[in-house]
Tab-separated table of C-alpha atoms and ligand atoms in Angstrom:
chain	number	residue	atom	x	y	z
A	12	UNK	CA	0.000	0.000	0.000
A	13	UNK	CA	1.192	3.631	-0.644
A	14	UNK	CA	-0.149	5.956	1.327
A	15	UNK	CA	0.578	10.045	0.764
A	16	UNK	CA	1.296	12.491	3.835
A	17	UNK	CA	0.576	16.455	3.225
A	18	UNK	CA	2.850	18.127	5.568
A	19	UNK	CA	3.478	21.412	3.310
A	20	UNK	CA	3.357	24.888	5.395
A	21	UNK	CA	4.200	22.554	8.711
A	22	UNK	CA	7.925	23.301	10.411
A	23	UNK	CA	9.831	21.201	12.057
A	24	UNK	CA	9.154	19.111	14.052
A	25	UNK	CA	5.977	19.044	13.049
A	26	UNK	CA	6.429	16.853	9.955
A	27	UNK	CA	8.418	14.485	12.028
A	28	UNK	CA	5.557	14.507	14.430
A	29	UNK	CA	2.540	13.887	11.418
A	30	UNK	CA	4.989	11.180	9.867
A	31	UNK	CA	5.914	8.903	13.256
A	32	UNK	CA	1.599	9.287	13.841
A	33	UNK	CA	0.945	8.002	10.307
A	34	UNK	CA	3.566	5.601	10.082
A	35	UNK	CA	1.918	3.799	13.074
A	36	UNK	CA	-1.256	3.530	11.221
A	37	UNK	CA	0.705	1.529	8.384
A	38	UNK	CA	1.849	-1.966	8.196
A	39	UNK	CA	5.377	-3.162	7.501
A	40	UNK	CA	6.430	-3.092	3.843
A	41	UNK	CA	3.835	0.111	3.723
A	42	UNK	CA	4.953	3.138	1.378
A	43	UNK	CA	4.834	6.615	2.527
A	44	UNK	CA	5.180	9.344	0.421
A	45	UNK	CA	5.264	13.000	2.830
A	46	UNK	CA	5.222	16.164	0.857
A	47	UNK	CA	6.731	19.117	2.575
A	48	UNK	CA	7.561	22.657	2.233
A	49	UNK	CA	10.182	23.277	5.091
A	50	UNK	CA	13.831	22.068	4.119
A	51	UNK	CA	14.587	21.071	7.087
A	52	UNK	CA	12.835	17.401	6.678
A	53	UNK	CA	15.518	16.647	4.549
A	54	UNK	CA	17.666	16.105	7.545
A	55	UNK	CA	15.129	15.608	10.078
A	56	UNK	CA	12.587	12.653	8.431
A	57	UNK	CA	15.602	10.666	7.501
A	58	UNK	CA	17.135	10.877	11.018
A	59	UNK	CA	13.886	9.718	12.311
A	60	UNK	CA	13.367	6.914	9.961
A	61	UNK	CA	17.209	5.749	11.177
A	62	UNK	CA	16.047	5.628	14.792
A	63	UNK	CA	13.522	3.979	14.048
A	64	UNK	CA	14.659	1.514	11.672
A	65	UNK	CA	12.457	2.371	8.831
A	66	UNK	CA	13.850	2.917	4.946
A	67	UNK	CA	14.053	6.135	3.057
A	68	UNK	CA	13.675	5.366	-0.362
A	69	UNK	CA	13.978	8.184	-2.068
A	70	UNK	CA	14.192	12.075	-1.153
A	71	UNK	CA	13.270	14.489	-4.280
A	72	UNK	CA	13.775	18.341	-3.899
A	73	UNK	CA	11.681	20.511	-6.027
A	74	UNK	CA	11.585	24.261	-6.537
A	75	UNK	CA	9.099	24.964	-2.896
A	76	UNK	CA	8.494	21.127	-2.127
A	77	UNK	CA	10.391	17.892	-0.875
A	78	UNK	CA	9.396	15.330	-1.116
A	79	UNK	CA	10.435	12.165	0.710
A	80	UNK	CA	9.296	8.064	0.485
A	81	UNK	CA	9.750	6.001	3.482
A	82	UNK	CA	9.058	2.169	3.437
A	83	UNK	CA	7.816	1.585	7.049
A	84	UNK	CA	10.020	-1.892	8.595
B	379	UNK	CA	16.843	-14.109	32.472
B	380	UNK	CA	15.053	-11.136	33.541
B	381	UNK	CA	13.749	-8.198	31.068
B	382	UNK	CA	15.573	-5.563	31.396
B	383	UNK	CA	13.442	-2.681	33.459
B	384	UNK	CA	12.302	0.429	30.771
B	385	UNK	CA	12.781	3.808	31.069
B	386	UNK	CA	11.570	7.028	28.764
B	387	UNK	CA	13.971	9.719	29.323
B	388	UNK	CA	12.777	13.167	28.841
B	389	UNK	CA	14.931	14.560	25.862
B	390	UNK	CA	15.361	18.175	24.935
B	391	UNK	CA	17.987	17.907	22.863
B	392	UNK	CA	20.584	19.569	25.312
B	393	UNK	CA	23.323	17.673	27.310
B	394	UNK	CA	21.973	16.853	30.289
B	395	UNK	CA	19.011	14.858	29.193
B	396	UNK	CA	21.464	13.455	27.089
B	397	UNK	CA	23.898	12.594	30.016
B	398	UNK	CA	20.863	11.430	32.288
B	399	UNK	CA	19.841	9.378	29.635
B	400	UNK	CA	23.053	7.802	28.927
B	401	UNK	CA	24.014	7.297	32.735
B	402	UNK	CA	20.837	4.995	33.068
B	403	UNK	CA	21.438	2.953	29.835
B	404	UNK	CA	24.947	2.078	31.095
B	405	UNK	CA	23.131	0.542	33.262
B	406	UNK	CA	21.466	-1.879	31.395
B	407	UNK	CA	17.970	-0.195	31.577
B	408	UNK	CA	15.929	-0.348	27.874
B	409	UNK	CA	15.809	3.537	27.628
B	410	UNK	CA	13.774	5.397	25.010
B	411	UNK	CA	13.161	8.976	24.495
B	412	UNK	CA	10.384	11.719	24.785
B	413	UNK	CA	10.348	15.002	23.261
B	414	UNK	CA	7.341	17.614	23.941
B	415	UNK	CA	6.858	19.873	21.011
B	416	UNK	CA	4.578	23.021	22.641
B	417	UNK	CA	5.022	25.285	19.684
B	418	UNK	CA	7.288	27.216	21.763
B	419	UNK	CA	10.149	24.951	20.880
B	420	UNK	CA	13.499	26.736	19.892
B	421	UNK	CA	14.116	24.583	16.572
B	422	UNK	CA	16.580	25.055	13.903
B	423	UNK	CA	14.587	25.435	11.739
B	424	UNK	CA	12.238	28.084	12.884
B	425	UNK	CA	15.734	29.947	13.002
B	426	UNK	CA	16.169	28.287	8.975
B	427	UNK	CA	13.551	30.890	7.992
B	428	UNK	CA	16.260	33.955	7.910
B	429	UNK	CA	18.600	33.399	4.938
B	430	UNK	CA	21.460	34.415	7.342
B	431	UNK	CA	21.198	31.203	9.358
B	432	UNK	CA	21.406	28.950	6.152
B	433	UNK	CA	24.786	28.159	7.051
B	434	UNK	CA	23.876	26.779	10.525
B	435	UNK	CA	22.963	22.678	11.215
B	436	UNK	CA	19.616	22.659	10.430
B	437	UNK	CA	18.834	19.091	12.347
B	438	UNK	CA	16.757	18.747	15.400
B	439	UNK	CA	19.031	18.077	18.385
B	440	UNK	CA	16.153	15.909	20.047
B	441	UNK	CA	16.839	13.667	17.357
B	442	UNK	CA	20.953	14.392	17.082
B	443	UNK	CA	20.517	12.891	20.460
B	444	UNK	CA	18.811	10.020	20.365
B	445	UNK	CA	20.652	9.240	17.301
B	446	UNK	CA	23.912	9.777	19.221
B	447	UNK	CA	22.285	8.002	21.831
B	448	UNK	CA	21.249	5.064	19.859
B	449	UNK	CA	17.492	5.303	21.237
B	450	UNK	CA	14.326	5.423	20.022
B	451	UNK	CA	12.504	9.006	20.268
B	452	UNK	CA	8.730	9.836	20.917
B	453	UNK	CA	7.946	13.294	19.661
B	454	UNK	CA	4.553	14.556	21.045
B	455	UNK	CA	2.468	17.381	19.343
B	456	UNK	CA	0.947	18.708	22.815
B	457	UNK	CA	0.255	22.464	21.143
B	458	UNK	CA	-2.921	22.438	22.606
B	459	UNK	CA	-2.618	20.990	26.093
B	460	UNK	CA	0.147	23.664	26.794
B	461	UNK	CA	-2.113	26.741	26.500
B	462	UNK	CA	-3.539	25.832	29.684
B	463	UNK	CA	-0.052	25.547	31.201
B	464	UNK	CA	0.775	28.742	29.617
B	465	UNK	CA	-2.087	30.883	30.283
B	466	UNK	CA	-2.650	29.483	33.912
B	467	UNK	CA	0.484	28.569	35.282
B	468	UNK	CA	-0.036	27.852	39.368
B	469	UNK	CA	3.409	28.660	39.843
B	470	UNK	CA	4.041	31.763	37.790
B	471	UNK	CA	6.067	33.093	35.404
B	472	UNK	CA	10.237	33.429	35.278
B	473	UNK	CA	11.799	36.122	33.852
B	474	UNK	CA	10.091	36.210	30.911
B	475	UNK	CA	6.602	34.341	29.832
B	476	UNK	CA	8.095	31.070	30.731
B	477	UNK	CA	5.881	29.051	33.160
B	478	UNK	CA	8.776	26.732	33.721
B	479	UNK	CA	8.048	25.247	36.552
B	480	UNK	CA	4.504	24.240	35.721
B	481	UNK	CA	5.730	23.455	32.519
B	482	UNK	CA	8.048	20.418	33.628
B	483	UNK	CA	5.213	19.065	35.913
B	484	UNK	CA	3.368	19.220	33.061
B	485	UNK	CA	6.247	16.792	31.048
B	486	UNK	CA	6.703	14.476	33.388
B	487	UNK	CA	2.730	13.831	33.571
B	488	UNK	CA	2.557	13.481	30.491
B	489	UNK	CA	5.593	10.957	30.500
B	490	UNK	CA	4.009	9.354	33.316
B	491	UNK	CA	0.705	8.815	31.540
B	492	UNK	CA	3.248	7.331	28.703
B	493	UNK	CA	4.824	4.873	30.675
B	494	UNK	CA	1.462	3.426	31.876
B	495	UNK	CA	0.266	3.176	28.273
B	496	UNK	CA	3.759	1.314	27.312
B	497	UNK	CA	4.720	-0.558	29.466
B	498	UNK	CA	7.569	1.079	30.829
B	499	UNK	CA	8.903	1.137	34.338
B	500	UNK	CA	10.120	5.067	35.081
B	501	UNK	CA	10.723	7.990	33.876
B	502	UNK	CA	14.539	9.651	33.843
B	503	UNK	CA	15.081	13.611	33.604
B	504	UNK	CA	18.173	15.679	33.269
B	505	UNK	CA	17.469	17.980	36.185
B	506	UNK	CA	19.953	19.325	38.196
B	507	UNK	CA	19.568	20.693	41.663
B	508	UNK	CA	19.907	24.439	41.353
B	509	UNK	CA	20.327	24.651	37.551
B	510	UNK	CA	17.759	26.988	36.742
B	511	UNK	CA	16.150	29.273	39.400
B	512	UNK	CA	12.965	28.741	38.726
B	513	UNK	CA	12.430	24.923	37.913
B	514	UNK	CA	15.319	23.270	39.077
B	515	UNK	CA	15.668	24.049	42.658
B	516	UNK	CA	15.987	21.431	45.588
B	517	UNK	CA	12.491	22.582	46.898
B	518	UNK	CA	10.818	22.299	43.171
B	519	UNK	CA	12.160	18.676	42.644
B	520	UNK	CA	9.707	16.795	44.995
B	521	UNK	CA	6.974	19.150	43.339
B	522	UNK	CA	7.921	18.360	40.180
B	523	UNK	CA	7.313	14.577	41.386
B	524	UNK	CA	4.298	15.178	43.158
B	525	UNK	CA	2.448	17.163	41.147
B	526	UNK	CA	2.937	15.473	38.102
B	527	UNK	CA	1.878	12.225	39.730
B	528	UNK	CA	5.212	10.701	39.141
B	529	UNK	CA	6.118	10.387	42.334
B	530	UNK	CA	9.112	8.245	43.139
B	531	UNK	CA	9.091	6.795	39.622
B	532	UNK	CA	10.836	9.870	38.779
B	533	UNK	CA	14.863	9.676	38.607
B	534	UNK	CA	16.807	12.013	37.952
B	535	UNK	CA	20.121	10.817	37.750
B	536	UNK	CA	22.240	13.971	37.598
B	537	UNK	CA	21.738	14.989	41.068
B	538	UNK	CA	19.823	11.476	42.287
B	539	UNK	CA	21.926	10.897	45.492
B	540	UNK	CA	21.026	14.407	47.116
B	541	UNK	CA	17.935	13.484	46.431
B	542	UNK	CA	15.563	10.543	48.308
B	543	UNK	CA	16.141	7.303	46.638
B	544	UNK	CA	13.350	6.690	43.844
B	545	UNK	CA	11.456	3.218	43.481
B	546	UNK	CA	14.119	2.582	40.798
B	547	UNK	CA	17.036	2.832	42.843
B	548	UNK	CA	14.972	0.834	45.795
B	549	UNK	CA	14.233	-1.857	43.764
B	550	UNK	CA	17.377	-1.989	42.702
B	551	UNK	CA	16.781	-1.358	39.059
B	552	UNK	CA	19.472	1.232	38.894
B	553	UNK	CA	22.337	1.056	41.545
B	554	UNK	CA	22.242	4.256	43.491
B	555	UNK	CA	25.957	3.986	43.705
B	556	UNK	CA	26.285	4.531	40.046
B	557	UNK	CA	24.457	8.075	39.783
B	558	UNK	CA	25.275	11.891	40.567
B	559	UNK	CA	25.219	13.855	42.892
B	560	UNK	CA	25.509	17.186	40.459
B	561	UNK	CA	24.666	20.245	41.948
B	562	UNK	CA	24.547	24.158	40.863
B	563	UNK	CA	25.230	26.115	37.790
B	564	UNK	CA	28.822	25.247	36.615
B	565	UNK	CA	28.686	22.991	34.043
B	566	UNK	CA	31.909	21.392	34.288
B	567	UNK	CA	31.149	18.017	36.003
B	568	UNK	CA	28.792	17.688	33.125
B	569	UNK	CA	31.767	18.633	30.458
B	570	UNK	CA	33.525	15.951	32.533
B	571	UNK	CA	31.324	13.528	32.201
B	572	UNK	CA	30.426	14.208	28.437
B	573	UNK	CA	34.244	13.495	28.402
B	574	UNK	CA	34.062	10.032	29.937
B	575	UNK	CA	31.141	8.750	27.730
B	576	UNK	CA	33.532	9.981	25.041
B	577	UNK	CA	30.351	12.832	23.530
B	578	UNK	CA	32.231	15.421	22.148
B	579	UNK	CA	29.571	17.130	20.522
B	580	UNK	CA	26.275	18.547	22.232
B	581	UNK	CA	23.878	21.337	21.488
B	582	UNK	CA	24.523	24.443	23.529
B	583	UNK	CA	21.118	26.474	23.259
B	584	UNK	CA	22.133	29.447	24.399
B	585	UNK	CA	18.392	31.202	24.945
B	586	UNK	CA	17.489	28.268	26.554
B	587	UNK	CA	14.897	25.181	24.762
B	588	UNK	CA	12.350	27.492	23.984
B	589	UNK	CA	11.341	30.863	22.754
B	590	UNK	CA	9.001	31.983	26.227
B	591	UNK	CA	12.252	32.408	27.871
B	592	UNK	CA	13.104	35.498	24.993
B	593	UNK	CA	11.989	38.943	26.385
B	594	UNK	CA	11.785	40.007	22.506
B	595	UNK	CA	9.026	37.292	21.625
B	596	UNK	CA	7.615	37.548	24.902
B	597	UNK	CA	6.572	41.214	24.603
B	598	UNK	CA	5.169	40.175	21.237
B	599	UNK	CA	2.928	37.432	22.468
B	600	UNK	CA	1.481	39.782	25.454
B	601	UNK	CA	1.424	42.579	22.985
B	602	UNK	CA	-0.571	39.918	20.558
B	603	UNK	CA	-2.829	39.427	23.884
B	604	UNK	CA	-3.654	42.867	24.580
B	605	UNK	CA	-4.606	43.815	20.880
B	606	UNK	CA	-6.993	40.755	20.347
B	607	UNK	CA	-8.335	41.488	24.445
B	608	UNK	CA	-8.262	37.495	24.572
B	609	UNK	CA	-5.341	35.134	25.297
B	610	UNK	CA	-6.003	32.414	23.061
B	611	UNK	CA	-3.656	31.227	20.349
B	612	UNK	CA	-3.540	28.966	17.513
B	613	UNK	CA	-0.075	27.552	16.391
B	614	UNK	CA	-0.044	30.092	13.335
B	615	UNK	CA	-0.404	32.906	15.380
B	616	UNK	CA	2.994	32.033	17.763
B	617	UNK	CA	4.947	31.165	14.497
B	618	UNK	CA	4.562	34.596	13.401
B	619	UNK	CA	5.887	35.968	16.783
B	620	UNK	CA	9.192	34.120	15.226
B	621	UNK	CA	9.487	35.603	11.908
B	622	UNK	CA	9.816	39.092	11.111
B	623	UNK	CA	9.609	42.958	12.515
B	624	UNK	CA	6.458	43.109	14.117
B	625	UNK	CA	5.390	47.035	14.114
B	626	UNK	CA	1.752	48.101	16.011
B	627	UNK	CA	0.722	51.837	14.923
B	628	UNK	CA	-2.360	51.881	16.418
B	629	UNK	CA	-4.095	49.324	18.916
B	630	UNK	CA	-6.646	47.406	15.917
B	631	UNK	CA	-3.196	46.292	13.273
B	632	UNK	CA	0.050	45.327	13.186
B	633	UNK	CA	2.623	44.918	10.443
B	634	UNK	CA	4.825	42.338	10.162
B	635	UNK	CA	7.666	42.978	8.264
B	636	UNK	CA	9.885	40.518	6.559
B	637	UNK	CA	13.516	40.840	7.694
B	638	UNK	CA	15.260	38.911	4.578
B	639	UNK	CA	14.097	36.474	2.023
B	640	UNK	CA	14.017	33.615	3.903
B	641	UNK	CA	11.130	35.084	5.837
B	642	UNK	CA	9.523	36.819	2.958
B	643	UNK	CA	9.262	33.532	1.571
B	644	UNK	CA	7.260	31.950	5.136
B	645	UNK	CA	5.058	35.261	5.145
B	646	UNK	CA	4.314	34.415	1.352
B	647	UNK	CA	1.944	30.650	2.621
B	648	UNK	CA	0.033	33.308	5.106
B	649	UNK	CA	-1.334	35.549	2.246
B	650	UNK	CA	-4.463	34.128	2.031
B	651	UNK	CA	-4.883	34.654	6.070
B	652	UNK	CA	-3.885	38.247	5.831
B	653	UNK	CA	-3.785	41.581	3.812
B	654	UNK	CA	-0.429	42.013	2.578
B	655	UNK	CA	1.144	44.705	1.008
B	656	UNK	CA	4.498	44.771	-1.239
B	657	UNK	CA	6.028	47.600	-3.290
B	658	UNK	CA	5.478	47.064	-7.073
B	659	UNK	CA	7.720	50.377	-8.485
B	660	UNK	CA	10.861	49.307	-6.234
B	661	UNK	CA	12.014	46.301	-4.071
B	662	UNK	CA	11.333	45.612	-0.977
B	663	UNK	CA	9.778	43.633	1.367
B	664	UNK	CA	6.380	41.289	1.454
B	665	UNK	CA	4.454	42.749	4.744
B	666	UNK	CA	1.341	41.410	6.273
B	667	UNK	CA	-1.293	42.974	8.009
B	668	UNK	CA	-2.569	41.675	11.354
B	669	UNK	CA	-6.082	43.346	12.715
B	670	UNK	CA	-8.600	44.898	10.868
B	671	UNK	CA	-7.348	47.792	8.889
B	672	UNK	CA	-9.538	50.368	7.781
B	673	UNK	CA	-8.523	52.257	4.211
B	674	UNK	CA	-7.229	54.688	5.845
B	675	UNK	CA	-5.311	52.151	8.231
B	676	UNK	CA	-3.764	50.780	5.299
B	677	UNK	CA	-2.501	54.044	3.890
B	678	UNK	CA	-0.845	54.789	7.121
B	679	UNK	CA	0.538	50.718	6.914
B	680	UNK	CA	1.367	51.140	2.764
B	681	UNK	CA	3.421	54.519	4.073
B	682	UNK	CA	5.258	52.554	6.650
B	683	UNK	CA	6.085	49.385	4.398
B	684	UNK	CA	7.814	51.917	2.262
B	685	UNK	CA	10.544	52.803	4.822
B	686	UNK	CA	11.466	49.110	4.301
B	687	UNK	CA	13.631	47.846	0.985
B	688	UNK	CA	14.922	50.149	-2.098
B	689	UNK	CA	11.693	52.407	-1.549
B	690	UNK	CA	13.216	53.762	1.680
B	691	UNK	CA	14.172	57.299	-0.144
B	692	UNK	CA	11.837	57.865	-3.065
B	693	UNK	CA	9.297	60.499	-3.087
B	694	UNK	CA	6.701	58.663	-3.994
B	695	UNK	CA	6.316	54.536	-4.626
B	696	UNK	CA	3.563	52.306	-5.825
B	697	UNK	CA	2.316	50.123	-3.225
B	698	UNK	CA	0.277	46.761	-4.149
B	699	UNK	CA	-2.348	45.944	-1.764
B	700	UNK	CA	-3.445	42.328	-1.628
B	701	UNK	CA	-6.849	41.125	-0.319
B	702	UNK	CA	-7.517	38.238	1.786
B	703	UNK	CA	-10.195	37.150	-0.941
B	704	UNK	CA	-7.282	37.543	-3.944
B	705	UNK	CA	-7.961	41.326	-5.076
B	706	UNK	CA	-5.277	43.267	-5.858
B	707	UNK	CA	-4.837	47.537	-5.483
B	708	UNK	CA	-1.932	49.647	-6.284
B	709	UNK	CA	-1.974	52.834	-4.008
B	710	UNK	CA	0.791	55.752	-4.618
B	711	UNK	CA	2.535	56.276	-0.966
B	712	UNK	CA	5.496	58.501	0.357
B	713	UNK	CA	7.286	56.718	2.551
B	714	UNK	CA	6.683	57.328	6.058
B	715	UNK	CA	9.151	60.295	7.370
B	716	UNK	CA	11.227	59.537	10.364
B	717	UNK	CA	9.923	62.096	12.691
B	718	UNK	CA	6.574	60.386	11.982
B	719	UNK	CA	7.527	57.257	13.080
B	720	UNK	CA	7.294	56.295	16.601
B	721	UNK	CA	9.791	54.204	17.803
B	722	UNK	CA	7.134	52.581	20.294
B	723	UNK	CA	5.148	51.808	17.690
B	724	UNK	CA	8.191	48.342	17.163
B	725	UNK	CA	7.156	45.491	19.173
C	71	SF4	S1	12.173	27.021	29.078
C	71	SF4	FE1	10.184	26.645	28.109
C	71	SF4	S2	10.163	24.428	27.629
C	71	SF4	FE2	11.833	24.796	29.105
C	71	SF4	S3	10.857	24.414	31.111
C	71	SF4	FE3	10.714	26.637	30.720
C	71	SF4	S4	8.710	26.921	29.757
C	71	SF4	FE4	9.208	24.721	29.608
């Protein structure tokens, strides 16, 4: 299942925060894709997903979004 | 063989949660973290709206810890819970609008109500007897624990053996032995001990964890207060107190200015919330209006914006206006003189 997150306009933590509560709803081998505004999830998501022991697959930076895909373990 | 007792250590992303935390894992306690996000929250990247901190770590040191840590981490949106703790604090204020001591009984209840949803067995802080004046005094420890309903399920292992022995250290889940007995403001036996556990690198905030402890953004909230003669808040309302020059010329509006890009870029996703205003003939900064500005209001605010950006010194500069509903209008201004302005007019 792939399941998008809007976190645009949101800062930090609060992206964090809206991913961890989603990613609980999911099931292992569950996609998340989490669109943000604030650059700062391109640090902070991935750190998260490392303590946590989920996988970033892929982390796409656009002209006002980024975007990053997480496959919850 | 026995489970190893669990612990949530409070983490705020500074070095003494960090060391409390660590002092309890080398102890073979399971310890995970807990971060409270109020809204309030000194982050990086509130500061990553200004261009000029671009060059600055932009990572969350709650989760620089943990990471460093090795831990798990817990952060909790509790924006809405905390107005009650800031607009009703039993114990006061500090210095500033910080409610710091109702704040941490406020945590550690919250950590408490954690651990009896998990599972886990205590809760670990990085208090230190006589730290802070406010919060971390030897009287405020046992009311930190009592009031928050911890009770003796609260360690803190900093300063634990000038302190009565917890349930933890009773039970024999930590050895007593093995914690601190830390106490005042130097921060060298915590340097020392950073040494030991070989952590080299730790987060220094130097205005403290969070932005009620700033006289600047304090005025601004009580200012924000007074106008709206109610102290409710939504989230949006104490971002804005971050971000920009916030100007009041008369009690019903505000302007708030844009200081660099960066922020002009942040006030650009509220300009559906807000009239804004932005010189068209020259550059200069994107401005938002906060009230309820009558026409004449936002000549007076149009005159102002133009004192900001390349504008500053023409005689005359177009203005554009922008409506909450979309509209556009372009209104000629001079820019406001300086013996016109009133210096208590800034925030
Ligand atoms: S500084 Fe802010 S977050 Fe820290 S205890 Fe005081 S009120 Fe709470």
């Amino acid at each position: 299942m792939k399941e998008t997150l809007n976190a645009r306009r949101l800062l930090c933590p609060l992206p964090v925060i809206r991913t961890q509560d989603k990613v609980k709803q999911l099931q292992s081998g569950d996609e998340l894709e989490v669109i943000c505004t604030d650059p700062g999830v391109l640090q902070d998501i991935p750190a998260w997903c490392r303590i946590n022991g989920h996988k970033v697959l892929e982390t796409r930076s656009g002209e006002q979004e980024y975007i990053i895909v997480l496959e919850v373990c | 063989m026995n489970q190893p007792r669990k612990a949530i250590a409070l983490i705020s992303g500074g070095l003494d949660s960090m060391l409390a935390a660590k002092t309890v894992m080398e102890q073979g306690v399971h310890v995970e973290g807990i971060n409270f996000f109020t809204g309030f929250c000194v982050e990086g990247h509130t500061h990553a709206i200004r261009e000029k901190d671009k060059t600055k770590p932009k990572r969350n040191n709650a989760l620089w810890v943990a990471e460093q840590l090795g831990i798990k981490l817990h952060i909790v949106d509790v924006i809405e819970e905390y107005k009650k703790v800031l607009l009703n604090p039993k114990h006061g204020y500090g210095a500033n609008m910080n409610p710091c001591l109702d704040c941490k009984i406020f945590m550690v209840g919250k950590a408490k109500q954690w651990i009896a949803e998990n599972g886990f067995d205590f809760i670990i802080t990085g208090e230190v007897i006589g730290q802070r004046p406010m919060s971390q005094r030897k009287s405020t420890m046992p009311i930190v624990a009592k009031q928050s309903g911890a009770d003796d399920l609260l360690l803190r292992p900093l300063c634990a053996k000038n302190l009565q022995p917890t349930l933890p250290e009773l039970e024999g889940w930590v050895d007593r032995e093995k914690l601190h007995d830390i106490t005042g403001r130097s921060r060298k036996p915590q340097m020392a001990m950073a040494e030991r556990f070989g952590i080299n690198e730790y987060a220094q905030p130097a205005g403290g964890c969070c932005f009620l402890t700033d006289k600047n953004y304090s005025a601004k909230l009580v200012d924000l207060w007074q106008a709206r003669n109610s102290r409710e808040y939504e989230l949006d309302d104490i971002m804005l107190l971050k971000v920009g020059r916030h100007i009041r010329p008369k009690p019903h509006f505000k302007l708030i200015v844009a200081r660099e890009e960066g922020e002009g870029r942040f006030l650009e996703g509220y300009k559906r919330e807000f009239v804004s205003l932005k010189c068209s003939s020259h550059s200069g900064p994107l401005v938002l209006v906060d009230g309820d500005p009558s026409a004449k209001d936002l000549y007076l605010a149009a005159s102002i914006t133009a004192r900001y950006g390349q504008s500053r010194n023409a005689e005359t500069v177009d203005m554009a206006i922008n409506f909450k509903d979309g509209s556009e209008r372009t209104i000629q201004v001079k820019p406001l003189a300086d013996a016109d302005f009133v210096q208590d007019w800034m925030i």
